[in-house]
Short mmCIF file of C-alpha atoms and ligand atoms in Angstrom, two decimals:
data_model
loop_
_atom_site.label_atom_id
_atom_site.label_comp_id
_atom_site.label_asym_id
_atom_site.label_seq_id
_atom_site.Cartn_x
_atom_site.Cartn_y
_atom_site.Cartn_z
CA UNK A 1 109.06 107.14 96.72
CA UNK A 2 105.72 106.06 96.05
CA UNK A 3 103.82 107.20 93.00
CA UNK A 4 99.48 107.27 92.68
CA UNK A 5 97.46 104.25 90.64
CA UNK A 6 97.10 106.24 87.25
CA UNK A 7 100.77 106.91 87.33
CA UNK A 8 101.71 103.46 87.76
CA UNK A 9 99.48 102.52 85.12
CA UNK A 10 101.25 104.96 82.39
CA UNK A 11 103.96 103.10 83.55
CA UNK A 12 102.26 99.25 82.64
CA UNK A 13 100.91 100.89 79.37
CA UNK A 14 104.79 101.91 78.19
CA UNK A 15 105.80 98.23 78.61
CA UNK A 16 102.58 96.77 77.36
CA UNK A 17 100.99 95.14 81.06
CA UNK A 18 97.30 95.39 79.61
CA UNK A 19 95.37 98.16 82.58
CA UNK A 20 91.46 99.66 81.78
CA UNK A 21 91.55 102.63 79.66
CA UNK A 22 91.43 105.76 81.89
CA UNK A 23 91.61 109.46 82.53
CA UNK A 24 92.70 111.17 85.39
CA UNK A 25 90.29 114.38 86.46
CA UNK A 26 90.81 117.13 88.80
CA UNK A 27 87.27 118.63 89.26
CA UNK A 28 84.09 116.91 88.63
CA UNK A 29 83.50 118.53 85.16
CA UNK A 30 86.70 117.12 83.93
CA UNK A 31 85.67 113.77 85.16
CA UNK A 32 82.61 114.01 82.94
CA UNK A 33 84.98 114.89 79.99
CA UNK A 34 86.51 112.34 80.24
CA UNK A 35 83.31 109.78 80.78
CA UNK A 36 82.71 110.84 77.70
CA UNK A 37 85.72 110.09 75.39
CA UNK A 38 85.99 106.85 77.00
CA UNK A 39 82.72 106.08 75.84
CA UNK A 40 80.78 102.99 77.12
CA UNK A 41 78.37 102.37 79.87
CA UNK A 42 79.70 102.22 83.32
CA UNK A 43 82.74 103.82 84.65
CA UNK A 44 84.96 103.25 87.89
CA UNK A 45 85.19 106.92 89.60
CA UNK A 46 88.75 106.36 91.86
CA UNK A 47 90.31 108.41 94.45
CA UNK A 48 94.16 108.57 93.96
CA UNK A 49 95.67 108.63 97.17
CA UNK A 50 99.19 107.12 98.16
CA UNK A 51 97.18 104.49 100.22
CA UNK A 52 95.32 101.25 99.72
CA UNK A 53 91.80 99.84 100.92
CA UNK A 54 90.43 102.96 99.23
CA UNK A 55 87.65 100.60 98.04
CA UNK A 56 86.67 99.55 101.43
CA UNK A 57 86.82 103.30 102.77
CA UNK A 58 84.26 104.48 99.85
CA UNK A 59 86.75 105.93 97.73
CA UNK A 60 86.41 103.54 94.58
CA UNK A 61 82.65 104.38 93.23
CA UNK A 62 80.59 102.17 89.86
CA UNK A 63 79.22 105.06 87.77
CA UNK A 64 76.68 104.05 85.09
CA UNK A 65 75.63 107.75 83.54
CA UNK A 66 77.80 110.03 82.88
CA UNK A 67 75.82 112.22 85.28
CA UNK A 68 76.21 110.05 87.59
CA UNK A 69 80.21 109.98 87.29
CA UNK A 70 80.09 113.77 87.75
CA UNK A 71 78.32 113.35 90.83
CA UNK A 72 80.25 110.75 92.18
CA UNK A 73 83.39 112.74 91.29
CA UNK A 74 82.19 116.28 93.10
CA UNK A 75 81.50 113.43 96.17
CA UNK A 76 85.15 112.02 96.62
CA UNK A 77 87.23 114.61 94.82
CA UNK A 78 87.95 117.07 97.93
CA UNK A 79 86.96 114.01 100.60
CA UNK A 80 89.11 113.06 103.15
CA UNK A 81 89.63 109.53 102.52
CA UNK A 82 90.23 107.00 105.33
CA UNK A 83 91.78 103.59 104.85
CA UNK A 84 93.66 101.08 107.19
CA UNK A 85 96.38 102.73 105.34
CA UNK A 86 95.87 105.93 106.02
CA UNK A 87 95.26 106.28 109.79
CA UNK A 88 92.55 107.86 111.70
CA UNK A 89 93.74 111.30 110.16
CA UNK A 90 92.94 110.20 106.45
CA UNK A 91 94.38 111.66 103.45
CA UNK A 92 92.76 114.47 101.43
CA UNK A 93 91.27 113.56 97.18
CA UNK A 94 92.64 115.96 94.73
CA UNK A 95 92.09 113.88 91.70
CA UNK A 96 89.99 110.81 90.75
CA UNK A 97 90.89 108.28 87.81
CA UNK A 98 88.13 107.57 85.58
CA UNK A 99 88.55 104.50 84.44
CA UNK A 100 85.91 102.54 81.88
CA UNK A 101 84.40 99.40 83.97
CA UNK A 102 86.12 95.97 83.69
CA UNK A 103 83.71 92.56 83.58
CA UNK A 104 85.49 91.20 86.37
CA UNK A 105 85.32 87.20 86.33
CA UNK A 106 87.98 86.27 88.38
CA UNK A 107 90.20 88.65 91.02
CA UNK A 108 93.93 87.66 91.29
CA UNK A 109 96.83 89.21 93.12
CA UNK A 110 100.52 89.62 91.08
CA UNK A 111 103.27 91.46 92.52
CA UNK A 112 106.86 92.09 93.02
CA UNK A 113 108.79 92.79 95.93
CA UNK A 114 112.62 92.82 96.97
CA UNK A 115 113.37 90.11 99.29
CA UNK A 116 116.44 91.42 100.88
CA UNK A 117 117.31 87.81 102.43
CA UNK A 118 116.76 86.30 99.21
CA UNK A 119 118.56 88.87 97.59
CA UNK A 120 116.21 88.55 94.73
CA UNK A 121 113.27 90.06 93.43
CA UNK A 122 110.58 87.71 94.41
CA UNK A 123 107.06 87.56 92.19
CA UNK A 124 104.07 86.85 94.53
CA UNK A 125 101.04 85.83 93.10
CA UNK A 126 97.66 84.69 94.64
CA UNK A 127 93.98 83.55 93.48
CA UNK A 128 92.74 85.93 96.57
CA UNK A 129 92.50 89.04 94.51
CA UNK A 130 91.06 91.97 96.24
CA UNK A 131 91.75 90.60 99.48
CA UNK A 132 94.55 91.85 101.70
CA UNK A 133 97.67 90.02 100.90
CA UNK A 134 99.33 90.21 104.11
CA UNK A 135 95.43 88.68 105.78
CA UNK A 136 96.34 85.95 102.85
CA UNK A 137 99.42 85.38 104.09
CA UNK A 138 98.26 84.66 107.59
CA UNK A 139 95.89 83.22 106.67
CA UNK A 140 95.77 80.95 104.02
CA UNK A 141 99.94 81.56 103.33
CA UNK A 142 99.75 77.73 100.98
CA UNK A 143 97.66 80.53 98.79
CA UNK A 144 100.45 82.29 97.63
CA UNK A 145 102.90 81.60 95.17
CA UNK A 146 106.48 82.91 95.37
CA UNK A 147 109.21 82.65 92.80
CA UNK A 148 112.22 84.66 93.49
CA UNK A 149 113.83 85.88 90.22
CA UNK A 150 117.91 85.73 89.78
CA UNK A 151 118.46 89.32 88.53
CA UNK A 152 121.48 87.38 86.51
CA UNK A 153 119.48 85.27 84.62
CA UNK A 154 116.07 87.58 84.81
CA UNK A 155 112.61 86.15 83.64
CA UNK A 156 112.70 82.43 82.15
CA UNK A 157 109.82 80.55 80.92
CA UNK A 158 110.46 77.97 84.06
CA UNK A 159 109.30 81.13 86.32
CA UNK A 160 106.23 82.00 84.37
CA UNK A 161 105.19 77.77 84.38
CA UNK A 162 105.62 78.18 88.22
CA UNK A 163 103.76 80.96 88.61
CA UNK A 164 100.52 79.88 86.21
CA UNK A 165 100.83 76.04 87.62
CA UNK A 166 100.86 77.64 91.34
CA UNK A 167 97.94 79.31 90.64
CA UNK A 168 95.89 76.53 88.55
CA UNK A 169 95.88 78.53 85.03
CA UNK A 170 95.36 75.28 83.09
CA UNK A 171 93.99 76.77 79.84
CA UNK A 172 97.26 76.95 77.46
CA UNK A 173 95.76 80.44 75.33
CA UNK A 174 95.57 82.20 79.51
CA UNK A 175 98.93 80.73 80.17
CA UNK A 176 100.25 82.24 77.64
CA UNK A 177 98.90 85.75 78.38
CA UNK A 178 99.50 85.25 82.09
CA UNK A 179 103.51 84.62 81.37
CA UNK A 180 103.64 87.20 79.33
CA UNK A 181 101.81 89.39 81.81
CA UNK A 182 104.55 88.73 84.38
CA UNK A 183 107.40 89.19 82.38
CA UNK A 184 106.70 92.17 81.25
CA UNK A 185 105.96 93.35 84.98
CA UNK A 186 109.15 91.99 85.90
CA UNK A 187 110.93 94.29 82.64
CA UNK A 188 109.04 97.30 84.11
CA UNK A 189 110.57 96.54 88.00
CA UNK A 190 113.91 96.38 86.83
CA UNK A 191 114.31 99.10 84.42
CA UNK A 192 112.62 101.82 86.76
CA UNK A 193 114.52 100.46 89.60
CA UNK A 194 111.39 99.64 91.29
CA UNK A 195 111.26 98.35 95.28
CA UNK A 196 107.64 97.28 95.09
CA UNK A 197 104.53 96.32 92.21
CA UNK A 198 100.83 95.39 93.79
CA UNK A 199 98.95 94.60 91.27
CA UNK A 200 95.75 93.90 93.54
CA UNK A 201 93.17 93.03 91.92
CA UNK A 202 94.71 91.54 89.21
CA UNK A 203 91.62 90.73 86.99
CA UNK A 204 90.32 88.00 83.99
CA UNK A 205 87.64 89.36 82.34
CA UNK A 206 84.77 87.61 80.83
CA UNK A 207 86.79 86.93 77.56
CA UNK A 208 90.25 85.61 78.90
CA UNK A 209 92.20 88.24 78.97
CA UNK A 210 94.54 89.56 81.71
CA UNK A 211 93.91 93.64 83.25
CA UNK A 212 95.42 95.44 85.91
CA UNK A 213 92.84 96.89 87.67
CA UNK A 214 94.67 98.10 90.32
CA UNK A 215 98.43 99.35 90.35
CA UNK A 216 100.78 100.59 93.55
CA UNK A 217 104.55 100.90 93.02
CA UNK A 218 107.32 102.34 95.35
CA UNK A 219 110.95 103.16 93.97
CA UNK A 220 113.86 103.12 95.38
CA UNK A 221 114.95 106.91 96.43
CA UNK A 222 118.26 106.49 95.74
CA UNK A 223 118.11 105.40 92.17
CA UNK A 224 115.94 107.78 91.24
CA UNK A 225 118.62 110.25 89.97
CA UNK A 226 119.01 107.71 87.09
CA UNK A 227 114.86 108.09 86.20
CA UNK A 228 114.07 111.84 85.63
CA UNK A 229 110.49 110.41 84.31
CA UNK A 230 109.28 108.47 87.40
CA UNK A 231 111.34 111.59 89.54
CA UNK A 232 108.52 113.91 87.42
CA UNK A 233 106.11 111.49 89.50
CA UNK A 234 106.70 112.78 92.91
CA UNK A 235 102.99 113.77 94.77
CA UNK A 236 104.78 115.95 97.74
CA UNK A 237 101.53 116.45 99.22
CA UNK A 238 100.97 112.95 99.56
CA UNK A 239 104.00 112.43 101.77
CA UNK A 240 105.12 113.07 105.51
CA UNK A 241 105.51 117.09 105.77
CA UNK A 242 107.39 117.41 108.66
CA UNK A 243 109.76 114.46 107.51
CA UNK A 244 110.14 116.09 103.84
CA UNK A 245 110.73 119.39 105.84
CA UNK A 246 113.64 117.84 108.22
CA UNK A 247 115.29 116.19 105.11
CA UNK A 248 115.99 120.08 103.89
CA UNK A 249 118.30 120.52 107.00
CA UNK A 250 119.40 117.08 106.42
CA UNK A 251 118.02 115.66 109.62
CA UNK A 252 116.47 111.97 109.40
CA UNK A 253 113.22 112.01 110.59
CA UNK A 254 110.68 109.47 110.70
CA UNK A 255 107.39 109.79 112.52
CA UNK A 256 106.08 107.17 115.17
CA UNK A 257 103.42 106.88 117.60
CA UNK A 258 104.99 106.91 121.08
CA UNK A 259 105.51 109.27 123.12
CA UNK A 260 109.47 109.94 123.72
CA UNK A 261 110.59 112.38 121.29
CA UNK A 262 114.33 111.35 120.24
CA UNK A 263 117.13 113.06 118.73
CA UNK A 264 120.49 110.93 118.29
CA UNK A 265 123.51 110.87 116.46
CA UNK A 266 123.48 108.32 114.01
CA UNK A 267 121.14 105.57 112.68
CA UNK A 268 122.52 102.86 114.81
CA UNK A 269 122.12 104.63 117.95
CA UNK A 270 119.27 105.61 116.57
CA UNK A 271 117.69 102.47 116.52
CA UNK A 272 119.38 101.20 119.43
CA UNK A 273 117.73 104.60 121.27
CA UNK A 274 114.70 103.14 120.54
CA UNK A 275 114.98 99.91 121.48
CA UNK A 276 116.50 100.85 124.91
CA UNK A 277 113.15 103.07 125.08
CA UNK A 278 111.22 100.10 124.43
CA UNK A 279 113.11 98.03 127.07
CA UNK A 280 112.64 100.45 129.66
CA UNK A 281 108.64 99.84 129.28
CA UNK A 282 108.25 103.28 127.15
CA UNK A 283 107.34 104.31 123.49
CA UNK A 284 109.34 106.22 121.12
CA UNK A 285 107.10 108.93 119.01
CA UNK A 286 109.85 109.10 116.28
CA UNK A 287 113.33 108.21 114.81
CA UNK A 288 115.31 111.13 114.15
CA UNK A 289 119.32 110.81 113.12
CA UNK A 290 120.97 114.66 113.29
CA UNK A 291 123.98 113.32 111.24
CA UNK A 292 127.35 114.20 111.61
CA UNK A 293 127.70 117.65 111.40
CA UNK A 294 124.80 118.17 113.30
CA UNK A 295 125.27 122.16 114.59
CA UNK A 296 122.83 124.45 116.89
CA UNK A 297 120.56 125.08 114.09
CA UNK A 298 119.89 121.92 113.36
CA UNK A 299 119.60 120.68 116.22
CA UNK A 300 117.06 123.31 117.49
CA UNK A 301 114.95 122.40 113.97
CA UNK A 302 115.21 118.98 115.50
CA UNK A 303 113.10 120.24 118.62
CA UNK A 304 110.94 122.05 116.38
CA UNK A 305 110.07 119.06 114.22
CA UNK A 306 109.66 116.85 117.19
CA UNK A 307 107.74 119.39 119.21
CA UNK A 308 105.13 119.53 116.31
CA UNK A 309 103.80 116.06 117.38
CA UNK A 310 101.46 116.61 120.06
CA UNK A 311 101.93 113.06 121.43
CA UNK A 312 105.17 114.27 122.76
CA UNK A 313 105.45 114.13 126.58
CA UNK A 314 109.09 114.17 126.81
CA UNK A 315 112.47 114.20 124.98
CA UNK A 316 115.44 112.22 125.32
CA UNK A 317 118.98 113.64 123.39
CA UNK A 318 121.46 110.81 122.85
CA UNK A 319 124.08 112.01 121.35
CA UNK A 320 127.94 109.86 121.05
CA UNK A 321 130.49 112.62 119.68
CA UNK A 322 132.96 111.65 117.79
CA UNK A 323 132.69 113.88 114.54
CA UNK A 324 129.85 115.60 116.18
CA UNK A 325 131.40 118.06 119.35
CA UNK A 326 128.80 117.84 122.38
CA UNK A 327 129.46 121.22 123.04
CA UNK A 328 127.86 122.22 120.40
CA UNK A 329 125.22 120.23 120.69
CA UNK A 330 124.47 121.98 124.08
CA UNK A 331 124.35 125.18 122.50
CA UNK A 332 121.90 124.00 119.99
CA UNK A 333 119.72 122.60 122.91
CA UNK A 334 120.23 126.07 124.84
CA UNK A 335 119.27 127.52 121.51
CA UNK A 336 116.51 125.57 120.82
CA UNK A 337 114.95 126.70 124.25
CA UNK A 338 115.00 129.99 123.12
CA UNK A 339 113.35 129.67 119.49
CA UNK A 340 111.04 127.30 120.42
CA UNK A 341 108.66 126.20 123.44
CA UNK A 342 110.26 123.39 125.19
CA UNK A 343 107.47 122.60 127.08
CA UNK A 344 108.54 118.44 127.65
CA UNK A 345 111.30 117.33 129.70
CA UNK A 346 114.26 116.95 127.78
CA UNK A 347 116.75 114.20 129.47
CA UNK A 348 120.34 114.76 127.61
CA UNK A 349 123.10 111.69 127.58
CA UNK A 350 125.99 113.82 125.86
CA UNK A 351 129.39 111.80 125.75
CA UNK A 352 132.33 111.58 123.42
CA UNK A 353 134.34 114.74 122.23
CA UNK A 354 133.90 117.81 124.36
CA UNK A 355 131.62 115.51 126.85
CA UNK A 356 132.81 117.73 130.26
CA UNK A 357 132.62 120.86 127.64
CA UNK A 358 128.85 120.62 127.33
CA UNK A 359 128.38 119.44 130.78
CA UNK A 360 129.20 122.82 131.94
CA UNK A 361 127.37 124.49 129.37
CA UNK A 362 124.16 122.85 130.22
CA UNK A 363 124.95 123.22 134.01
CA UNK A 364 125.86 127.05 133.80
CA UNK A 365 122.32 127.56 131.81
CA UNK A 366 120.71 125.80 134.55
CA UNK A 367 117.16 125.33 132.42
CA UNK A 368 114.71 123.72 134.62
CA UNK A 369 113.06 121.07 132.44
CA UNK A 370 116.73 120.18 131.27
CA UNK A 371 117.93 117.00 133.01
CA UNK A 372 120.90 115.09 132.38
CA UNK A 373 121.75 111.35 131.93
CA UNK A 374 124.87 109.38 132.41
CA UNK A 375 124.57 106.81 129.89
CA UNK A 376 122.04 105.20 127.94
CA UNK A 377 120.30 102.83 129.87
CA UNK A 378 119.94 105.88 132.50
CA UNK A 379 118.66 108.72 129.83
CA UNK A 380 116.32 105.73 128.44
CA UNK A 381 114.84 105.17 131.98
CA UNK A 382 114.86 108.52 133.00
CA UNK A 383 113.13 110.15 129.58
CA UNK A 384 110.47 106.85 130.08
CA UNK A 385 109.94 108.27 134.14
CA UNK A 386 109.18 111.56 132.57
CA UNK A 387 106.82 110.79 129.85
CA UNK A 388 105.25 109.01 131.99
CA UNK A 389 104.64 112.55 134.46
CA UNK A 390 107.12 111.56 137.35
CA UNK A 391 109.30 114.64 138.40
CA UNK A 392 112.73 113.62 137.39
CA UNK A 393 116.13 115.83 139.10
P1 GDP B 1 92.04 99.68 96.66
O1 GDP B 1 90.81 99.39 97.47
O2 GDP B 1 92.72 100.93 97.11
O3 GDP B 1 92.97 98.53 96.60
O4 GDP B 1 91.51 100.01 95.18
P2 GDP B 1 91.24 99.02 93.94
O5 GDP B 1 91.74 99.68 92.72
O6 GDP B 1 91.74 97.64 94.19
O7 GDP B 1 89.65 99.01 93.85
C1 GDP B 1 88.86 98.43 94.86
C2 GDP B 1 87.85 97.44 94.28
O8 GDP B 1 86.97 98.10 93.38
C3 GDP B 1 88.46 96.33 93.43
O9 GDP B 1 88.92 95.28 94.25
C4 GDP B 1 87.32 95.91 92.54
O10 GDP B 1 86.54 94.91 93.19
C5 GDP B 1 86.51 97.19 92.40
N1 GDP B 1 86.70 97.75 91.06
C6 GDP B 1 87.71 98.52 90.64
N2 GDP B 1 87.59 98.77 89.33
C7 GDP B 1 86.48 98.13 88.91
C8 GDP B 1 85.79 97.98 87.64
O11 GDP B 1 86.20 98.49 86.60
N3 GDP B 1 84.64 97.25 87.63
C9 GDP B 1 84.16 96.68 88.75
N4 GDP B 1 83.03 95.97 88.67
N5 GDP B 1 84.76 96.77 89.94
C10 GDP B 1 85.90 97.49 90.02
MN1 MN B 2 93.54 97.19 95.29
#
């Protein structure tokens, strides 16, 4: 789970990570409010999307009147904001931070990710602030410095000397606050069971000190029954509808952009579905596991979810039985032609318990755009054939 900028900043604030003072607004006359009780003389107007680059896209706005914050704020608030995060569809504003401006004198990049080879948390940190990381990494990678942190031993003062000679802090006073900076980041990962921190930029200031400008944190989903707070966080309407709507029937469901709609039993077929789809020269549009006790319903919600995406040019059902009965995964496809518009090809590869069952099912129903597969490599070619218009018997 993901959670916005100003969110992940209440977070830094609890455990002391020094961020701008801000206030997050709704409408435009609420921004102005809170222009105001900042005080000062120029403000940072920010869209708060689940996405980065917002800055590039026009979605990160230098007010220097409080008039001028209101206008900027009735400009992005209700804007659909596109970054290279968001895709060509962009994501809709429905609240700006206002945040009091920062005297920016040097832009760094601190954050913490889990490196699942490592098996560590590693700290990244870079003097190419505000740039992309991962165009750093290509880059310039001898930019970046990486310490991985033993979760056994947590934050020493050897990782914080690392980190501040990596990046050439040589005053001791900045040192001092960078260390501190870190560790405390490093606190706030742990305890919230954090997956990822980009703190990009990561800014000095004229005076020396150390401010997050910038804030992005994911969580892992499956901790999150231990943190009711961050839980309280959730943004649904920043995330994937039709994937939040299959994980109510308890269907896995994650949107691509190919073009062979698949439904499988389990997430190593899954994945191997795709990659067979690949192999064959084709694209798959999504990833969708049905679980084990995948029934009719489900199933036909599967075609419904899969239908929605109007990249869809064909379908290919690869389902193994062994908890799951084919059988009844045939009636859920018979089904599924009934509630919905099946208006693809659907190639079905159904073997495992019941197999010859749902053969005959699907044979007796004789439905035209229903074609069957003997295996994987032949549904995989077969569904690829059809998306790409070939008739297929
Ligand atoms: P992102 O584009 O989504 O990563 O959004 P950021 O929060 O990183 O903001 C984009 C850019 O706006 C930053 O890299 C800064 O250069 C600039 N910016 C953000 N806040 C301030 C501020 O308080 N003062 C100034 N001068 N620039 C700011
Ligand atoms: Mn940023």
């Amino acid at each position: 789970m993901n959670i916005h900028e100003y969110q992940a900043k209440q977070i830094f604030a609890k455990y002391g990570v020094p961020t701008p003072r801000g206030i997050i607004a709704n409408t435009p006359a609420q921004a102005m409010t809170n222009a105001q009780e900042l005080g000062g003389k120029i403000w940072v107007v920010k869209a708060q999307i689940h996405a980065g680059g917002r800055g590039l896209g026009g979605g990160v706005k230098l007010a220097r009147s409080i008039e001028e914050v209101k206008t900027l704020a009735s400009e992005i608030l209700g804007m659909t904001l596109v970054t290279h995060q968001t895709g060509p569809q962009g994501k809709l504003v429905q609240k700006v931070y206002i945040e009091e401006g920062a005297d920016i004198a040097d832009e760094l990049y601190l954050g913490i990710v889990l490196d699942r080879a490592k098996e560590m948390p590693v700290i990244m940190a870079s003097t190419q602030g505000g740039m992309e990381i991962e165009k750093v990494a290509h880059e310039s990678p001898e930019k970046i410095v990486k310490v991985a942190v033993d979760p056994a031993i947590g934050f020493q003062s050897f990782h914080g000397r690392e980190l501040v000679f990596g990046l050439g802090i040589t005053d001791p006073a900045e040192q001092k606050k960078f260390i501190s900076f870190a560790s405390k980041l490093y606190k706030l990962y742990m305890e919230n069971d954090a997956e990822m921190i980009e703190i990009n930029p990561l800014i000095k200031t004229g005076s020396g000190e150390f401010l997050a400008l910038d804030g992005k944190m994911g969580f892992d989903d499956s901790a999150l029954g231990r943190h009711p707070d961050i839980e309280d966080m959730r943004d649904i309407s920043e995330e994937d509808r039709d994937e939040r709507e299959a994980s109510q029937y308890g269907l896995s469901y994650i949107s691509l952009d190919g073009e062979i709609g698949c439904m499988v039993n389990g997430a190593g077929l899954a994945m191997g579905t795709m990659d067979t789809i690949n192999y064959m020269g084709g694209t798959p549009a999504n990833f969708l596991d049905v679980g084990g006790s995948a029934n009719a319903q489900t199933v036909a919600k599967g075609f419904e979810i899969i239908l929605k995406n109007p990249n869809v040019k064909a379908i290919f059902v690869n389902i193994f039985g062994g908890i799951v009965r084919c059988d009844r995964i045939a009636n859920g496809i018979l089904e599924a032609t009934k509630l919905v518009n099946v208006h693809v090809p659907v190639i079905v590869r159904l073997d495992g318990t019941n197999a010859p069952e749902a053969a005959e099912i699907l044979r007796n129903a004789n439905i035209p755009n229903v074609i069957a597969a003997t295996d994987l490599a032949d549904g995989a070619a077969k569904a690829v054939r059809a998306a790409k218009g070939e008739k297929i018997i």
